[in-house]
XYZ file of C-alpha atoms in Angstrom:
33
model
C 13.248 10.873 -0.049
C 9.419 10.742 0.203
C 9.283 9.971 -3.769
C 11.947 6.559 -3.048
C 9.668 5.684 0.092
C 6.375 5.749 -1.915
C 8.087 3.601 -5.047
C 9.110 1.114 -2.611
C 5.958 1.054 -1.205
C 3.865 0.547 -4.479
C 6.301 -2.061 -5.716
C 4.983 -5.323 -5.903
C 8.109 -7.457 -4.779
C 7.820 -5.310 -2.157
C 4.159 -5.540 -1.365
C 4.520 -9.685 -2.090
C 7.372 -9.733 0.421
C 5.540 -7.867 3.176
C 2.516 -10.408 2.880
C 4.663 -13.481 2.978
C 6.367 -11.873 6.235
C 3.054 -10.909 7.674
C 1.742 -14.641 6.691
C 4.547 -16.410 8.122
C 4.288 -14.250 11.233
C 0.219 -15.057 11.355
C 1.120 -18.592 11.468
C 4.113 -18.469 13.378
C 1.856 -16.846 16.032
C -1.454 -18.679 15.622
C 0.897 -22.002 16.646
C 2.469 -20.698 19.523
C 1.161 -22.596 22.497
């Protein structure tokens, strides 16, 4: 369990995906009024 939750969290796609959700969030958030 703990070895599948530490390969997803060192895989890039992974890592690439989170930024892009945490950037689209940033700006999602920034333009609300």
């Amino acid at each position: 369990m703990t070895e599948q939750v530490v390969k997803t969290l060192t895989d890039p796609s992974f890592l690439i995906a989170m930024l892009v959700g945490i950037a689209v969030f940033a700006t999602v958030f920034t333009l609300m009024p």
